[in-house]
C-alpha cells in the first residue's frame, strides 16, 4: 500500500494518476533512509552478515517515485545508496559500505529466477580503446571485452573516440543489443549476447567489433553544448522498436528505427517556451511563476507510454539560484503544447544535482492488480565488484 510515501507534499494537477495502473515511472535515484514496507519490499544479506531492505513507493508521472533503504541490524552505509541502472524488471543498487575501494551492488529482480546480464562501458584513456564489462548472473562472474573501432575510425575520422557515455539503453533481441549513448553525439550499438556466445568458444580474449555507430541528428550535433552533463538537456529511450531522443534546448522529439539502417526524423517541435505559456492560462510552474522567465529548465525525460507516441515531455523547472531546493516537474504535450500536470518536489543532494532521477519500467512487474494487494517480489541477489580506477 504505502503509495502515499511518494512526495506527500506534491499536488499534481490535470492527471488522474490514481486511476491508472502504472506501467512506468520516474524514480529518484538517491535512497530515502526510512523504514517503509509494502508489497515491493525485499531483503538481502550484506557482506558483513547483516541485512539491507529496499522498498519502492510509486507515483504516476510527473510525480517522482522513490525507494527507501533500511537496515534493521545497522549495516554500514557511508553515503545514501543510489540506483545505478534500471531495465525492465531489474534495478541495480549501489551501497557505499566503507570497505576501502569496494562498493556493494545489489540486484533487485521482480521476476525472480530469470538470468540476466549487467554491462558497463568504459574507455581506457591510456590505451585509447573502449571496453565493456559484462556480469552474467548464471556464471556469477565478470568478463571484460575489448572493442575494436577500426571500421568506425575509418568512417567517422576518429570522432567516435570522443564518445562520452552517459546512458545505456537496452534494445534486446536475440543478439542482446545494447545502445551506449553519448547524448551530445551518437550511439554505440553492441550485441552483448553475441559476444558472450563467441567469447565462450575463444581460447584467448580478442577485440570484438561493434555492431555500428549511429550519430545523432545533424541538427542536434550542431547545437550540442559539449559541456556539462548532457542529461540536463537531452534524453533517449527505446520504444516501439524505435530510438526516441528529446532535446530540451529546441523542444523537439526525434525518432529513428533502432537498427543499423534508417534515419532520424523530427516528430515534434515547439518554437519556444513562450508558445507553451500562451497555450496555458495562468498555471503556476513554481509558486509565483506563471512564465518561464527567471527559471532554469533541465533534466528532460522521454515518455514511455505506448499509446501516446511518446509525445509527452517531462522536465524540471527551478529558480536559477542553486540554493533554492524547490523544483517542479512538468508534463507537456508536444502536439497540443498544453501543460498536462505540475508536481513540486524538493531536490535533496545539491552536490549531485545533475543526476537526480531516471525513468523505469520496473513498476509494471511489481503489482498484478490495481490495488497493489499482492507482493510479487521474492528477494534481492547480491553482486559485488571492485571499482575500476
mmCIF file of C-alpha atoms in Angstrom:
data_model
loop_
_atom_site.group_PDB
_atom_site.id
_atom_site.type_symbol
_atom_site.label_atom_id
_atom_site.label_comp_id
_atom_site.label_asym_id
_atom_site.label_seq_id
_atom_site.Cartn_x
_atom_site.Cartn_y
_atom_site.Cartn_z
ATOM 1 C CA UNK A 1 0.000 0.000 0.000
ATOM 2 C CA UNK A 2 2.257 2.964 1.091
ATOM 3 C CA UNK A 3 1.954 4.908 -2.170
ATOM 4 C CA UNK A 4 1.357 7.967 -0.003
ATOM 5 C CA UNK A 5 5.059 7.913 0.857
ATOM 6 C CA UNK A 6 5.810 9.320 -2.610
ATOM 7 C CA UNK A 7 6.291 13.083 -2.287
ATOM 8 C CA UNK A 8 3.475 13.596 0.230
ATOM 9 C CA UNK A 9 3.586 17.372 -0.267
ATOM 10 C CA UNK A 10 3.230 17.180 -4.041
ATOM 11 C CA UNK A 11 -0.081 18.099 -5.666
ATOM 12 C CA UNK A 12 -0.285 17.095 -9.317
ATOM 13 C CA UNK A 13 -2.953 18.764 -11.408
ATOM 14 C CA UNK A 14 -4.511 17.654 -14.647
ATOM 15 C CA UNK A 15 -3.734 13.921 -14.479
ATOM 16 C CA UNK A 16 -5.908 11.390 -12.699
ATOM 17 C CA UNK A 17 -2.887 9.369 -11.598
ATOM 18 C CA UNK A 18 -4.760 7.306 -9.047
ATOM 19 C CA UNK A 19 -6.961 5.842 -11.787
ATOM 20 C CA UNK A 20 -4.101 4.348 -13.775
ATOM 21 C CA UNK A 21 -2.178 1.157 -13.396
ATOM 22 C CA UNK A 22 1.459 2.218 -13.534
ATOM 23 C CA UNK A 23 3.446 0.729 -16.404
ATOM 24 C CA UNK A 24 6.377 3.106 -15.918
ATOM 25 C CA UNK A 25 7.562 5.886 -13.663
ATOM 26 C CA UNK A 26 10.252 8.449 -12.906
ATOM 27 C CA UNK A 27 12.342 7.381 -9.925
ATOM 28 C CA UNK A 28 14.592 9.471 -7.700
ATOM 29 C CA UNK A 29 17.975 7.765 -7.847
ATOM 30 C CA UNK A 30 19.081 8.508 -4.267
ATOM 31 C CA UNK A 31 17.536 6.490 -1.464
ATOM 32 C CA UNK A 32 15.451 7.690 1.445
ATOM 33 C CA UNK A 33 16.829 6.142 4.631
ATOM 34 C CA UNK A 34 13.478 5.170 6.091
ATOM 35 C CA UNK A 35 11.833 2.014 7.396
ATOM 36 C CA UNK A 36 8.955 1.525 4.974
ATOM 37 C CA UNK A 37 7.314 -1.740 3.954
ATOM 38 C CA UNK A 38 4.795 -2.592 1.260
ATOM 39 C CA UNK A 39 4.292 -5.226 -1.413
ATOM 40 C CA UNK A 40 7.598 -4.316 -3.102
ATOM 41 C CA UNK A 41 9.795 -4.822 -0.021
ATOM 42 C CA UNK A 42 12.717 -7.225 -0.414
ATOM 43 C CA UNK A 43 15.618 -8.140 1.897
ATOM 44 C CA UNK A 44 19.175 -9.322 1.282
ATOM 45 C CA UNK A 45 22.212 -10.301 3.330
ATOM 46 C CA UNK A 46 25.178 -7.904 3.325
ATOM 47 C CA UNK A 47 28.894 -8.800 3.152
ATOM 48 C CA UNK A 48 29.194 -8.198 6.924
ATOM 49 C CA UNK A 49 26.386 -10.712 7.653
ATOM 50 C CA UNK A 50 23.745 -8.097 8.304
ATOM 51 C CA UNK A 51 20.654 -7.206 6.337
ATOM 52 C CA UNK A 52 19.502 -4.491 3.964
ATOM 53 C CA UNK A 53 15.912 -3.843 2.979
ATOM 54 C CA UNK A 54 14.608 -1.980 -0.069
ATOM 55 C CA UNK A 55 11.066 -0.735 -0.702
ATOM 56 C CA UNK A 56 9.666 1.149 -3.682
ATOM 57 C CA UNK A 57 6.972 3.818 -3.265
ATOM 58 C CA UNK A 58 5.293 4.603 -6.541
ATOM 59 C CA UNK A 59 3.757 7.687 -8.089
ATOM 60 C CA UNK A 60 2.397 8.357 -11.573
ATOM 61 C CA UNK A 61 4.448 10.889 -13.585
ATOM 62 C CA UNK A 62 5.022 13.754 -13.194
ATOM 63 C CA UNK A 63 5.117 12.742 -9.531
ATOM 64 C CA UNK A 64 8.517 11.254 -8.693
ATOM 65 C CA UNK A 65 8.620 7.766 -7.262
ATOM 66 C CA UNK A 66 11.111 6.961 -4.550
ATOM 67 C CA UNK A 67 12.772 3.996 -2.884
ATOM 68 C CA UNK A 68 13.584 3.508 0.787
ATOM 69 C CA UNK A 69 16.547 1.677 2.296
ATOM 70 C CA UNK A 70 16.630 0.322 5.832
ATOM 71 C CA UNK A 71 18.933 -1.990 7.767
ATOM 72 C CA UNK A 72 17.280 -3.468 10.878
ATOM 73 C CA UNK A 73 20.649 -4.513 12.324
ATOM 74 C CA UNK A 74 22.737 -1.499 11.346
ATOM 75 C CA UNK A 75 24.603 -2.439 8.153
ATOM 76 C CA UNK A 76 27.128 0.295 7.391
ATOM 77 C CA UNK A 77 26.240 2.822 4.694
ATOM 78 C CA UNK A 78 28.647 5.760 4.322
ATOM 79 C CA UNK A 79 26.509 7.642 1.798
ATOM 80 C CA UNK A 80 22.947 7.486 0.579
ATOM 81 C CA UNK A 81 22.557 4.380 -1.604
ATOM 82 C CA UNK A 82 21.613 5.014 -5.202
ATOM 83 C CA UNK A 83 20.136 3.217 -8.186
ATOM 84 C CA UNK A 84 22.820 2.894 -10.873
ATOM 85 C CA UNK A 85 20.660 1.459 -13.650
ATOM 86 C CA UNK A 86 17.187 0.055 -14.286
ATOM 87 C CA UNK A 87 15.843 -2.108 -17.088
ATOM 88 C CA UNK A 88 12.567 -3.992 -17.324
ATOM 89 C CA UNK A 89 12.165 -5.906 -14.009
ATOM 90 C CA UNK A 90 15.713 -5.161 -12.763
ATOM 91 C CA UNK A 91 17.194 -2.404 -10.599
ATOM 92 C CA UNK A 92 20.918 -2.228 -9.778
ATOM 93 C CA UNK A 93 21.546 -0.685 -6.351
ATOM 94 C CA UNK A 94 24.926 0.635 -5.165
ATOM 95 C CA UNK A 95 25.792 0.929 -1.487
ATOM 96 C CA UNK A 96 29.000 2.519 -0.197
ATOM 97 C CA UNK A 97 29.802 0.358 2.804
ATOM 98 C CA UNK A 98 33.150 1.929 3.746
ATOM 99 C CA UNK A 99 35.243 -1.098 2.773
ATOM 100 C CA UNK A 100 38.069 0.725 1.040
ATOM 101 C CA UNK A 101 37.706 0.902 -2.738
ATOM 102 C CA UNK A 102 34.877 -1.656 -2.775
ATOM 103 C CA UNK A 103 31.243 -0.811 -3.268
ATOM 104 C CA UNK A 104 28.461 -3.310 -2.792
ATOM 105 C CA UNK A 105 25.976 -3.890 -5.608
ATOM 106 C CA UNK A 106 22.563 -5.455 -5.141
ATOM 107 C CA UNK A 107 20.268 -6.604 -7.930
ATOM 108 C CA UNK A 108 16.574 -6.150 -7.272
ATOM 109 C CA UNK A 109 14.683 -8.532 -9.548
ATOM 110 C CA UNK A 110 10.888 -8.510 -9.689
ATOM 111 C CA UNK A 111 10.601 -11.750 -11.695
ATOM 112 C CA UNK A 112 12.913 -13.806 -9.529
ATOM 113 C CA UNK A 113 14.990 -16.533 -11.154
ATOM 114 C CA UNK A 114 15.470 -15.113 -14.649
ATOM 115 C CA UNK A 115 19.022 -14.995 -15.994
ATOM 116 C CA UNK A 116 20.335 -11.509 -16.698
ATOM 117 C CA UNK A 117 23.453 -9.601 -17.755
ATOM 118 C CA UNK A 118 24.891 -6.368 -16.378
ATOM 119 C CA UNK A 119 27.033 -4.447 -18.875
ATOM 120 C CA UNK A 120 29.121 -1.332 -18.276
ATOM 121 C CA UNK A 121 31.066 0.787 -20.790
ATOM 122 C CA UNK A 122 34.469 2.291 -20.020
ATOM 123 C CA UNK A 123 37.158 3.997 -22.077
ATOM 124 C CA UNK A 124 40.808 3.388 -21.175
ATOM 125 C CA UNK A 125 42.478 6.702 -21.937
ATOM 126 C CA UNK A 126 45.981 5.219 -21.617
ATOM 127 C CA UNK A 127 45.453 2.555 -24.279
ATOM 128 C CA UNK A 128 42.927 4.605 -26.283
ATOM 129 C CA UNK A 129 40.311 1.898 -26.695
ATOM 130 C CA UNK A 130 36.952 1.155 -25.072
ATOM 131 C CA UNK A 131 35.896 -1.880 -23.108
ATOM 132 C CA UNK A 132 32.618 -3.363 -21.972
ATOM 133 C CA UNK A 133 32.474 -5.199 -18.633
ATOM 134 C CA UNK A 134 29.767 -7.886 -18.517
ATOM 135 C CA UNK A 135 28.394 -9.689 -15.451
ATOM 136 C CA UNK A 136 26.474 -12.918 -16.082
ATOM 137 C CA UNK A 137 24.061 -13.917 -13.311
ATOM 138 C CA UNK A 138 24.264 -17.590 -14.289
ATOM 139 C CA UNK A 139 28.070 -17.697 -14.031
ATOM 140 C CA UNK A 140 28.202 -15.052 -11.258
ATOM 141 C CA UNK A 141 31.404 -13.730 -12.846
ATOM 142 C CA UNK A 142 32.566 -10.626 -14.722
ATOM 143 C CA UNK A 143 34.197 -10.613 -18.150
ATOM 144 C CA UNK A 144 35.913 -7.722 -19.894
ATOM 145 C CA UNK A 145 35.542 -7.351 -23.662
ATOM 146 C CA UNK A 146 37.864 -5.104 -25.684
ATOM 147 C CA UNK A 147 36.052 -3.336 -28.517
ATOM 148 C CA UNK A 148 37.533 -2.893 -31.983
ATOM 149 C CA UNK A 149 36.783 0.501 -33.534
ATOM 150 C CA UNK A 150 38.681 0.077 -36.801
ATOM 151 C CA UNK A 151 35.642 0.424 -39.082
ATOM 152 C CA UNK A 152 34.187 3.279 -37.090
ATOM 153 C CA UNK A 153 37.501 5.144 -37.038
ATOM 154 C CA UNK A 154 37.677 4.995 -40.826
ATOM 155 C CA UNK A 155 34.081 6.120 -41.344
ATOM 156 C CA UNK A 156 33.959 8.810 -38.681
ATOM 157 C CA UNK A 157 37.564 10.058 -38.652
ATOM 158 C CA UNK A 158 38.239 9.068 -35.048
ATOM 159 C CA UNK A 159 35.430 11.240 -33.705
ATOM 160 C CA UNK A 160 33.911 8.145 -32.145
ATOM 161 C CA UNK A 161 36.808 8.088 -29.689
ATOM 162 C CA UNK A 162 35.333 11.206 -28.103
ATOM 163 C CA UNK A 163 32.321 9.138 -27.040
ATOM 164 C CA UNK A 164 31.354 10.204 -23.510
ATOM 165 C CA UNK A 165 28.875 7.616 -22.368
ATOM 166 C CA UNK A 166 26.082 8.923 -20.165
ATOM 167 C CA UNK A 167 23.290 6.389 -20.659
ATOM 168 C CA UNK A 168 22.691 2.772 -21.653
ATOM 169 C CA UNK A 169 19.518 1.734 -23.478
ATOM 170 C CA UNK A 170 18.524 -1.900 -23.954
ATOM 171 C CA UNK A 171 17.385 -2.767 -27.477
ATOM 172 C CA UNK A 172 17.304 -6.509 -26.780
ATOM 173 C CA UNK A 173 16.509 -9.148 -29.383
ATOM 174 C CA UNK A 174 18.322 -12.453 -29.923
ATOM 175 C CA UNK A 175 21.653 -10.599 -30.093
ATOM 176 C CA UNK A 176 21.056 -8.756 -26.816
ATOM 177 C CA UNK A 177 21.792 -5.380 -28.383
ATOM 178 C CA UNK A 178 22.715 -2.510 -26.072
ATOM 179 C CA UNK A 179 22.969 1.142 -27.023
ATOM 180 C CA UNK A 180 25.729 3.074 -25.236
ATOM 181 C CA UNK A 181 24.665 6.684 -25.646
ATOM 182 C CA UNK A 182 26.610 9.919 -25.812
ATOM 183 C CA UNK A 183 23.722 12.416 -25.749
ATOM 184 C CA UNK A 184 25.891 15.070 -27.391
ATOM 185 C CA UNK A 185 27.000 12.991 -30.387
ATOM 186 C CA UNK A 186 25.799 9.463 -31.000
ATOM 187 C CA UNK A 187 25.090 5.867 -30.070
ATOM 188 C CA UNK A 188 27.298 2.761 -29.995
ATOM 189 C CA UNK A 189 25.250 -0.365 -30.774
ATOM 190 C CA UNK A 190 26.727 -3.542 -29.301
ATOM 191 C CA UNK A 191 25.494 -7.160 -29.478
ATOM 192 C CA UNK A 192 26.294 -8.348 -25.963
ATOM 193 C CA UNK A 193 24.720 -11.821 -26.174
ATOM 194 C CA UNK A 194 26.568 -12.459 -29.431
ATOM 195 C CA UNK A 195 29.808 -11.542 -27.663
ATOM 196 C CA UNK A 196 29.059 -13.941 -24.851
ATOM 197 C CA UNK A 197 28.474 -16.819 -27.234
ATOM 198 C CA UNK A 198 31.562 -16.052 -29.322
ATOM 199 C CA UNK A 199 33.787 -15.466 -26.303
ATOM 200 C CA UNK A 200 32.828 -18.859 -24.892
ATOM 201 C CA UNK A 201 34.475 -20.532 -27.886
ATOM 202 C CA UNK A 202 37.659 -18.433 -27.924
ATOM 203 C CA UNK A 203 40.858 -19.625 -26.367
ATOM 204 C CA UNK A 204 42.081 -16.087 -25.790
ATOM 205 C CA UNK A 205 40.452 -12.732 -25.477
ATOM 206 C CA UNK A 206 40.200 -10.902 -28.780
ATOM 207 C CA UNK A 207 38.839 -7.494 -29.640
ATOM 208 C CA UNK A 208 35.182 -7.694 -30.638
ATOM 209 C CA UNK A 209 33.851 -5.373 -33.339
ATOM 210 C CA UNK A 210 30.967 -3.048 -32.667
ATOM 211 C CA UNK A 211 27.728 -3.601 -34.498
ATOM 212 C CA UNK A 212 27.513 0.023 -35.604
ATOM 213 C CA UNK A 213 27.737 3.665 -34.652
ATOM 214 C CA UNK A 214 24.631 5.830 -35.060
ATOM 215 C CA UNK A 215 25.237 9.591 -34.911
ATOM 216 C CA UNK A 216 22.533 11.822 -33.517
ATOM 217 C CA UNK A 217 20.609 14.047 -35.963
ATOM 218 C CA UNK A 218 22.845 16.659 -37.591
ATOM 219 C CA UNK A 219 20.778 19.414 -36.022
ATOM 220 C CA UNK A 220 21.376 18.061 -32.512
ATOM 221 C CA UNK A 221 25.113 17.666 -33.131
ATOM 222 C CA UNK A 222 25.374 21.244 -34.415
ATOM 223 C CA UNK A 223 23.535 22.627 -31.380
ATOM 224 C CA UNK A 224 25.283 20.446 -28.779
ATOM 225 C CA UNK A 225 26.860 22.265 -25.832
ATOM 226 C CA UNK A 226 29.597 19.624 -25.288
ATOM 227 C CA UNK A 227 29.994 20.858 -21.706
ATOM 228 C CA UNK A 228 28.489 19.517 -18.529
ATOM 229 C CA UNK A 229 26.176 16.561 -18.100
ATOM 230 C CA UNK A 230 24.184 16.038 -21.305
ATOM 231 C CA UNK A 231 21.343 14.504 -19.285
ATOM 232 C CA UNK A 232 20.487 18.037 -18.158
ATOM 233 C CA UNK A 233 19.322 18.834 -21.689
ATOM 234 C CA UNK A 234 18.591 15.562 -23.503
ATOM 235 C CA UNK A 235 17.172 12.105 -23.025
ATOM 236 C CA UNK A 236 16.748 8.988 -25.149
ATOM 237 C CA UNK A 237 14.652 5.832 -24.863
ATOM 238 C CA UNK A 238 13.742 2.698 -26.801
ATOM 239 C CA UNK A 239 10.017 2.452 -27.501
ATOM 240 C CA UNK A 240 8.000 0.567 -30.124
ATOM 241 C CA UNK A 241 11.183 -0.620 -31.914
ATOM 242 C CA UNK A 242 12.455 2.944 -32.272
ATOM 243 C CA UNK A 243 15.003 5.163 -30.578
ATOM 244 C CA UNK A 244 13.366 8.386 -29.409
ATOM 245 C CA UNK A 245 15.563 11.334 -28.458
ATOM 246 C CA UNK A 246 14.324 14.565 -26.890
ATOM 247 C CA UNK A 247 16.255 17.840 -26.856
ATOM 248 C CA UNK A 248 15.162 20.425 -24.308
ATOM 249 C CA UNK A 249 17.017 23.269 -25.996
ATOM 250 C CA UNK A 250 14.948 23.019 -29.168
ATOM 251 C CA UNK A 251 11.877 21.440 -27.510
ATOM 252 C CA UNK A 252 11.968 18.706 -30.139
ATOM 253 C CA UNK A 253 11.474 14.941 -30.297
ATOM 254 C CA UNK A 254 13.398 12.867 -32.851
ATOM 255 C CA UNK A 255 12.775 9.255 -33.866
ATOM 256 C CA UNK A 256 14.550 6.544 -35.882
ATOM 257 C CA UNK A 257 14.400 2.735 -36.180
ATOM 258 C CA UNK A 258 16.649 1.029 -33.650
ATOM 259 C CA UNK A 259 18.622 -0.692 -36.405
ATOM 260 C CA UNK A 260 21.750 -0.046 -38.426
ATOM 261 C CA UNK A 261 19.632 1.310 -41.279
ATOM 262 C CA UNK A 262 17.127 4.133 -41.366
ATOM 263 C CA UNK A 263 17.407 7.801 -40.497
ATOM 264 C CA UNK A 264 16.333 10.277 -37.848
ATOM 265 C CA UNK A 265 13.172 12.303 -38.402
ATOM 266 C CA UNK A 266 11.828 15.143 -36.292
ATOM 267 C CA UNK A 267 8.447 14.142 -34.913
ATOM 268 C CA UNK A 268 7.506 17.152 -32.782
ATOM 269 C CA UNK A 269 8.923 20.609 -32.156
ATOM 270 C CA UNK A 270 7.807 23.683 -30.202
ATOM 271 C CA UNK A 271 9.285 27.009 -31.266
ATOM 272 C CA UNK A 272 9.940 28.336 -27.747
ATOM 273 C CA UNK A 273 8.712 28.271 -24.163
ATOM 274 C CA UNK A 274 6.511 31.332 -24.782
ATOM 275 C CA UNK A 275 4.420 29.148 -27.070
ATOM 276 C CA UNK A 276 3.757 26.821 -24.130
ATOM 277 C CA UNK A 277 2.782 29.716 -21.854
ATOM 278 C CA UNK A 278 0.420 31.200 -24.452
ATOM 279 C CA UNK A 279 -1.430 27.878 -24.688
ATOM 280 C CA UNK A 280 -1.929 27.596 -20.929
ATOM 281 C CA UNK A 281 -3.796 30.117 -18.796
ATOM 282 C CA UNK A 282 -2.066 31.117 -15.566
ATOM 283 C CA UNK A 283 -0.652 27.797 -14.408
ATOM 284 C CA UNK A 284 1.872 28.134 -11.592
ATOM 285 C CA UNK A 285 5.090 26.489 -12.749
ATOM 286 C CA UNK A 286 6.554 27.361 -9.350
ATOM 287 C CA UNK A 287 4.916 29.406 -6.586
ATOM 288 C CA UNK A 288 4.590 32.918 -8.037
ATOM 289 C CA UNK A 289 5.810 31.926 -11.535
ATOM 290 C CA UNK A 290 3.350 31.632 -14.428
ATOM 291 C CA UNK A 291 6.042 32.028 -17.109
ATOM 292 C CA UNK A 292 9.485 30.545 -17.714
ATOM 293 C CA UNK A 293 11.220 33.911 -17.193
ATOM 294 C CA UNK A 294 13.845 33.603 -14.466
ATOM 295 C CA UNK A 295 13.543 29.826 -14.324
ATOM 296 C CA UNK A 296 16.024 27.148 -15.263
ATOM 297 C CA UNK A 297 14.668 24.305 -17.417
ATOM 298 C CA UNK A 298 16.523 20.982 -17.266
ATOM 299 C CA UNK A 299 16.526 17.172 -16.974
ATOM 300 C CA UNK A 300 14.056 16.050 -19.673
ATOM 301 C CA UNK A 301 12.513 12.568 -19.632
ATOM 302 C CA UNK A 302 11.081 10.725 -22.639
ATOM 303 C CA UNK A 303 7.559 9.448 -22.042
ATOM 304 C CA UNK A 304 7.382 5.632 -22.014
ATOM 305 C CA UNK A 305 3.657 5.242 -22.618
ATOM 306 C CA UNK A 306 2.983 3.084 -25.686
ATOM 307 C CA UNK A 307 -0.320 4.750 -26.591
ATOM 308 C CA UNK A 308 0.657 8.414 -26.911
ATOM 309 C CA UNK A 309 3.587 8.228 -29.356
ATOM 310 C CA UNK A 310 5.970 9.397 -26.599
ATOM 311 C CA UNK A 311 4.852 12.958 -27.230
ATOM 312 C CA UNK A 312 4.539 13.850 -23.529
ATOM 313 C CA UNK A 313 7.711 15.606 -22.420
ATOM 314 C CA UNK A 314 8.627 15.683 -18.727
ATOM 315 C CA UNK A 315 11.178 18.155 -17.411
ATOM 316 C CA UNK A 316 12.194 20.155 -14.345
ATOM 317 C CA UNK A 317 11.842 23.876 -13.729
ATOM 318 C CA UNK A 318 13.606 25.652 -10.868
ATOM 319 C CA UNK A 319 14.829 29.061 -9.930
ATOM 320 C CA UNK A 320 18.204 29.980 -11.358
ATOM 321 C CA UNK A 321 19.867 30.105 -7.922
ATOM 322 C CA UNK A 322 21.085 26.634 -6.991
ATOM 323 C CA UNK A 323 20.457 27.303 -3.271
ATOM 324 C CA UNK A 324 16.712 27.154 -3.873
ATOM 325 C CA UNK A 325 15.805 23.472 -3.496
ATOM 326 C CA UNK A 326 12.140 23.723 -4.519
ATOM 327 C CA UNK A 327 11.558 22.482 -8.061
ATOM 328 C CA UNK A 328 8.639 21.365 -10.202
ATOM 329 C CA UNK A 329 8.257 18.516 -12.648
ATOM 330 C CA UNK A 330 6.136 19.451 -15.677
ATOM 331 C CA UNK A 331 4.335 17.257 -18.183
ATOM 332 C CA UNK A 332 3.883 18.987 -21.556
ATOM 333 C CA UNK A 333 2.127 17.603 -24.637
ATOM 334 C CA UNK A 334 4.418 18.374 -27.580
ATOM 335 C CA UNK A 335 1.496 18.135 -30.012
ATOM 336 C CA UNK A 336 -1.036 20.397 -28.296
ATOM 337 C CA UNK A 337 1.563 22.433 -26.349
ATOM 338 C CA UNK A 338 -0.591 22.019 -23.246
ATOM 339 C CA UNK A 339 0.802 21.639 -19.723
ATOM 340 C CA UNK A 340 -0.851 18.443 -18.513
ATOM 341 C CA UNK A 341 0.432 18.425 -14.942
ATOM 342 C CA UNK A 342 2.743 20.144 -12.457
ATOM 343 C CA UNK A 343 4.202 18.313 -9.462
ATOM 344 C CA UNK A 344 6.517 20.103 -6.989
ATOM 345 C CA UNK A 345 9.380 18.299 -5.278
ATOM 346 C CA UNK A 346 12.481 19.059 -3.218
ATOM 347 C CA UNK A 347 15.958 18.311 -4.518
ATOM 348 C CA UNK A 348 17.929 16.628 -1.733
ATOM 349 C CA UNK A 349 21.523 16.381 -2.988
ATOM 350 C CA UNK A 350 22.720 19.713 -4.366
ATOM 351 C CA UNK A 351 26.284 18.488 -4.949
ATOM 352 C CA UNK A 352 24.868 15.735 -7.212
ATOM 353 C CA UNK A 353 22.316 17.962 -8.851
ATOM 354 C CA UNK A 354 22.805 16.755 -12.407
ATOM 355 C CA UNK A 355 21.844 13.173 -11.641
ATOM 356 C CA UNK A 356 18.511 13.206 -9.810
ATOM 357 C CA UNK A 357 16.083 10.731 -11.397
ATOM 358 C CA UNK A 358 15.594 8.222 -14.219
ATOM 359 C CA UNK A 359 12.667 6.612 -15.970
ATOM 360 C CA UNK A 360 11.865 2.955 -15.333
ATOM 361 C CA UNK A 361 9.550 0.179 -16.498
ATOM 362 C CA UNK A 362 10.018 -1.763 -13.262
ATOM 363 C CA UNK A 363 6.601 -0.839 -11.916
ATOM 364 C CA UNK A 364 4.615 -2.939 -14.364
ATOM 365 C CA UNK A 365 6.281 -6.026 -12.853
ATOM 366 C CA UNK A 366 5.688 -5.151 -9.212
ATOM 367 C CA UNK A 367 1.938 -5.471 -8.966
ATOM 368 C CA UNK A 368 -0.528 -7.764 -10.648
ATOM 369 C CA UNK A 369 -3.641 -5.889 -9.595
ATOM 370 C CA UNK A 370 -4.727 -2.282 -9.332
ATOM 371 C CA UNK A 371 -4.973 -2.113 -5.545
ATOM 372 C CA UNK A 372 -1.390 -3.399 -5.079
ATOM 373 C CA UNK A 373 -2.609 -6.167 -2.769
ATOM 374 C CA UNK A 374 -0.241 -8.981 -3.681
ATOM 375 C CA UNK A 375 3.567 -8.874 -3.368
ATOM 376 C CA UNK A 376 5.352 -10.288 -6.407
ATOM 377 C CA UNK A 377 8.949 -9.563 -5.395
ATOM 378 C CA UNK A 378 10.647 -12.533 -3.779
ATOM 379 C CA UNK A 379 14.101 -11.250 -2.990
ATOM 380 C CA UNK A 380 17.324 -9.484 -3.844
ATOM 381 C CA UNK A 381 20.502 -11.118 -5.085
ATOM 382 C CA UNK A 382 23.938 -9.690 -4.363
ATOM 383 C CA UNK A 383 26.780 -8.968 -6.759
ATOM 384 C CA UNK A 384 29.981 -7.203 -5.857
ATOM 385 C CA UNK A 385 32.822 -5.801 -7.952
ATOM 386 C CA UNK A 386 35.834 -3.668 -7.101
ATOM 387 C CA UNK A 387 35.573 -0.268 -8.771
ATOM 388 C CA UNK A 388 37.992 0.242 -11.609
ATOM 389 C CA UNK A 389 40.408 3.115 -11.281
#
